[in-house]
Amino acid sequence: EAGVTQSPTHLIKTRGQQATLRCSPISGHTSVYWYQQALGLGLQFLLWYDEGEERNRGNFPPRFSGRQFPNYSSELNVNALELEDSALYLCASSPIYGQVGNEQFFGPGTRLTVL
Amino acid sequence: AQKITQTQPGMFVQEKEAVTLDCTYDTSDPSYGLFWYKQPSSGEMIFLIYQGSYDQQNATEGRYSLNFQKARKSANLVISASQLGDSAMYFCALTSGGGNKLTFGTGTQLKVEL
């Protein structure tokens, strides 16, 4: 069974540009989560999608947005990039919505560097 | 609000010894779950072990066990017989209230020495 995949592995952008990060969940998983791991700030929850809907959002500005497609893959868009957006962006998927014990399976991450 | 506290930024352990990584949590929800993840230098988060708030026994997975003390709100990870490959960052995480997002601690960097 293929794991969670993310693309690209690395992304270099300049301040003010837009970045698009992609995630494909494990087959059969309907929930996709996005996390930001910035140096010195730890792992922060960004967004949660399930069945194509945004279910929850972390404490991030609106320029962080995303969507989930009918095949459950997901895209994270970051507009008007700022230097502090440089981080490892991790995507995770889980099989069943709303259960406390659901393990989240993580992808390898996309490292975004903003110059 | 949910909170996870890991007070050990770094730990050293000798190969084949056991090590305990500390984690305390705070949530007002009676139904919650606690996870431990390992993050090697490659960046990928690897699931290690899970403990539910209503589980009667402490969770174990191979060399990993979770010392769950509900009254003290602690969920410490015990790694037995440490191996060089255990050197990594370890994160404790909490989920509650419907199980959607994970709240992570700041992590503990473990280094296993010969």
Coordinates of C-alpha atoms in Angstrom, one line a residue:
Chain A
E1 CA 0.0 0.0 0.0
A2 CA 1.4 3.4 -1.0
G3 CA 1.9 5.9 1.7
V4 CA 1.1 9.6 1.7
T5 CA 2.9 11.4 -1.0
Q6 CA 3.8 15.0 -1.3
S7 CA 5.1 17.2 -4.1
P8 CA 7.4 18.9 -4.7
T9 CA 10.0 17.8 -2.2
H10 CA 11.6 21.2 -2.2
L11 CA 10.2 24.6 -3.4
I12 CA 12.1 27.9 -3.5
K13 CA 10.1 31.1 -4.0
T14 CA 10.7 34.8 -3.5
R15 CA 8.7 37.0 -1.2
G16 CA 5.3 38.0 -2.5
Q17 CA 5.0 35.0 -4.8
Q18 CA 2.5 32.2 -4.5
A19 CA 3.3 28.6 -3.6
T20 CA 1.3 25.5 -4.3
L21 CA 1.9 22.3 -2.4
R22 CA 0.3 18.9 -3.2
C23 CA -0.6 15.9 -1.2
S24 CA -2.1 12.5 -2.1
P25 CA -3.5 10.5 0.9
I26 CA -3.4 6.8 1.4
S27 CA -6.0 5.0 -0.7
G28 CA -9.3 4.9 1.2
H29 CA -8.4 7.8 3.5
T30 CA -10.8 10.7 3.2
S31 CA -9.3 13.1 5.7
V32 CA -6.2 15.2 4.9
Y33 CA -4.4 17.4 7.4
W34 CA -1.8 20.1 6.8
Y35 CA 0.8 21.1 9.3
Q36 CA 3.6 23.6 9.3
Q37 CA 6.9 22.9 11.0
A38 CA 8.9 26.1 11.1
L39 CA 12.2 26.4 12.9
G40 CA 11.7 27.4 16.5
L41 CA 7.9 27.1 16.3
G42 CA 7.4 23.4 16.3
L43 CA 4.5 21.7 14.5
Q44 CA 1.5 23.8 14.0
F45 CA -1.9 22.6 12.7
L46 CA -2.9 24.4 9.5
L47 CA -6.0 22.9 7.9
W48 CA -8.1 19.8 7.9
Y49 CA -10.2 18.6 4.9
D50 CA -12.6 15.7 4.8
E51 CA -14.9 14.7 2.0
G52 CA -14.0 17.9 0.1
E53 CA -14.9 20.3 2.9
E54 CA -12.7 22.4 5.1
R55 CA -13.5 21.0 8.6
N56 CA -11.1 23.0 10.8
R57 CA -8.4 25.6 10.5
G58 CA -5.5 26.6 12.7
N59 CA -4.4 30.0 13.7
F60 CA -3.0 31.1 10.3
P61 CA -3.9 34.1 8.1
P62 CA -6.3 33.7 5.1
R63 CA -3.4 33.7 2.7
F64 CA -3.0 30.1 3.7
S65 CA -5.8 28.2 1.9
G66 CA -6.4 24.9 0.3
R67 CA -8.8 22.5 -1.2
Q68 CA -9.5 18.8 -1.4
F69 CA -10.4 17.2 -4.7
P70 CA -13.0 14.5 -5.4
N71 CA -10.2 11.9 -5.4
Y72 CA -9.3 13.1 -1.8
S73 CA -5.9 14.6 -2.8
S74 CA -5.3 18.0 -1.5
E75 CA -3.6 21.3 -2.4
L76 CA -2.2 23.9 0.0
N77 CA -1.8 27.4 -1.4
V78 CA 0.2 30.1 0.3
N79 CA -0.3 33.6 -1.3
A80 CA 1.9 36.7 -0.8
L81 CA 4.7 34.7 0.6
E82 CA 6.7 36.1 3.5
L83 CA 10.1 35.1 4.8
E84 CA 8.6 33.5 7.9
D85 CA 6.6 31.0 5.7
S86 CA 9.9 29.1 5.2
A87 CA 9.2 25.8 6.8
L88 CA 8.6 22.1 6.3
Y89 CA 4.9 21.5 5.3
L90 CA 3.7 18.1 6.3
C91 CA 0.5 16.5 5.0
A92 CA -1.2 13.6 6.9
S93 CA -4.2 11.4 6.1
S94 CA -6.5 9.3 8.3
P95 CA -9.2 6.9 7.4
I96 CA -12.2 7.8 9.4
Y97 CA -13.6 11.2 10.2
G98 CA -14.2 12.2 13.8
Q99 CA -12.7 9.4 15.8
V100 CA -10.3 10.3 18.6
G101 CA -8.0 7.3 18.1
N102 CA -7.4 7.8 14.4
E103 CA -3.7 7.6 13.6
Q104 CA -2.6 10.2 11.2
F105 CA -0.1 8.9 8.6
F106 CA 2.3 11.5 7.5
G107 CA 4.0 12.2 4.1
P108 CA 7.7 13.1 3.7
G109 CA 6.9 16.8 3.6
T110 CA 7.6 19.8 1.3
R111 CA 10.4 22.1 2.3
L112 CA 9.4 25.6 1.3
T113 CA 12.1 28.3 1.2
V114 CA 11.2 31.9 0.8
L115 CA 14.0 34.2 -0.3
Chain B
A1 CA -7.7 24.5 24.7
Q2 CA -5.3 21.6 24.3
K3 CA -1.6 21.7 25.3
I4 CA 1.3 19.3 25.3
T5 CA 4.5 20.0 27.2
Q6 CA 7.8 18.2 26.6
T7 CA 10.4 19.5 29.0
Q8 CA 13.4 17.7 27.7
P9 CA 14.9 19.4 24.6
G10 CA 17.6 16.8 24.4
M11 CA 18.4 13.4 25.8
F12 CA 21.4 11.1 25.6
V13 CA 21.2 7.3 26.2
Q14 CA 23.7 4.5 25.8
E15 CA 23.0 1.8 23.3
K16 CA 21.0 -1.1 24.8
E17 CA 19.8 1.0 27.7
A18 CA 16.2 2.1 28.4
V19 CA 15.2 5.8 28.2
T20 CA 12.1 7.7 29.2
L21 CA 10.8 10.7 27.3
D22 CA 8.5 12.9 29.3
C23 CA 5.2 14.3 28.1
T24 CA 2.4 16.1 30.0
Y25 CA -0.8 17.2 28.6
D26 CA -3.8 19.4 29.3
T27 CA -7.3 19.1 27.9
S28 CA -10.8 19.6 29.3
D29 CA -12.3 16.9 27.0
P30 CA -12.8 13.6 28.8
S31 CA -12.3 11.7 25.5
Y32 CA -8.8 12.2 24.0
G33 CA -5.9 10.4 22.5
L34 CA -2.2 10.6 22.9
F35 CA 0.3 9.8 20.2
W36 CA 4.0 9.5 20.0
Y37 CA 5.8 10.2 16.7
K38 CA 9.4 9.8 15.7
Q39 CA 11.0 12.3 13.2
P40 CA 14.4 11.3 11.8
S41 CA 16.6 13.9 10.1
S42 CA 14.8 13.1 6.8
G43 CA 11.7 14.9 8.1
E44 CA 9.0 12.2 7.9
M45 CA 6.9 11.6 10.9
I46 CA 6.7 8.0 12.0
F47 CA 3.9 6.8 14.2
L48 CA 5.1 4.9 17.3
I49 CA 2.3 4.3 19.8
Y50 CA -1.2 5.5 20.8
Q51 CA -3.0 5.7 24.1
G52 CA -6.7 6.4 24.4
S53 CA -8.1 8.2 27.5
Y54 CA -10.4 5.3 28.3
D55 CA -7.8 2.6 27.8
Q56 CA -7.4 0.6 30.9
Q57 CA -3.9 -0.6 30.2
N58 CA -0.8 1.1 29.1
A59 CA -0.1 0.8 25.4
T60 CA 2.9 -1.2 24.2
E61 CA 4.3 -1.6 20.7
G62 CA 7.5 -3.7 20.5
R63 CA 10.3 -1.8 22.3
Y64 CA 8.0 1.2 22.9
S65 CA 5.7 1.5 25.9
L66 CA 3.6 4.4 27.1
N67 CA 3.5 5.1 30.9
F68 CA 0.1 6.7 31.1
Q69 CA -0.8 8.4 34.4
K70 CA -4.2 9.9 33.9
A71 CA -4.4 11.7 37.2
R72 CA -1.1 13.4 36.7
K73 CA -1.9 14.0 33.0
S74 CA 1.3 12.4 31.8
A75 CA 2.1 10.1 29.0
N76 CA 5.7 9.3 29.0
L77 CA 7.3 7.2 26.3
V78 CA 9.7 4.4 27.3
I79 CA 12.1 3.0 24.8
S80 CA 13.7 -0.2 25.9
A81 CA 17.0 -1.6 24.5
S82 CA 17.9 1.6 22.6
Q83 CA 19.5 1.3 19.2
L84 CA 21.6 3.7 17.2
G85 CA 18.7 4.0 14.8
D86 CA 16.5 5.4 17.6
S87 CA 18.4 8.7 17.3
A88 CA 15.8 11.2 16.2
M89 CA 13.3 13.9 17.4
Y90 CA 10.4 12.5 19.3
F91 CA 7.1 14.3 19.5
C92 CA 4.1 13.8 21.8
A93 CA 0.8 14.8 20.4
L94 CA -2.8 15.1 21.7
T95 CA -6.1 14.9 19.9
S96 CA -9.6 15.4 21.4
G97 CA -13.0 16.7 20.7
G98 CA -13.7 14.8 17.6
G99 CA -10.2 13.7 16.8
N100 CA -9.5 16.1 14.0
K101 CA -6.2 18.0 14.7
L102 CA -3.1 16.9 16.5
T103 CA -1.5 19.3 19.0
F104 CA 2.2 18.6 19.2
G105 CA 4.7 19.3 21.9
T106 CA 8.0 20.9 21.1
G107 CA 9.8 17.6 20.9
T108 CA 12.8 15.8 22.5
Q109 CA 16.0 15.2 20.5
L110 CA 17.2 11.8 21.5
K111 CA 20.8 10.7 20.7
V112 CA 21.8 7.1 21.2
E113 CA 25.6 6.6 21.9
L114 CA 27.8 3.5 21.7

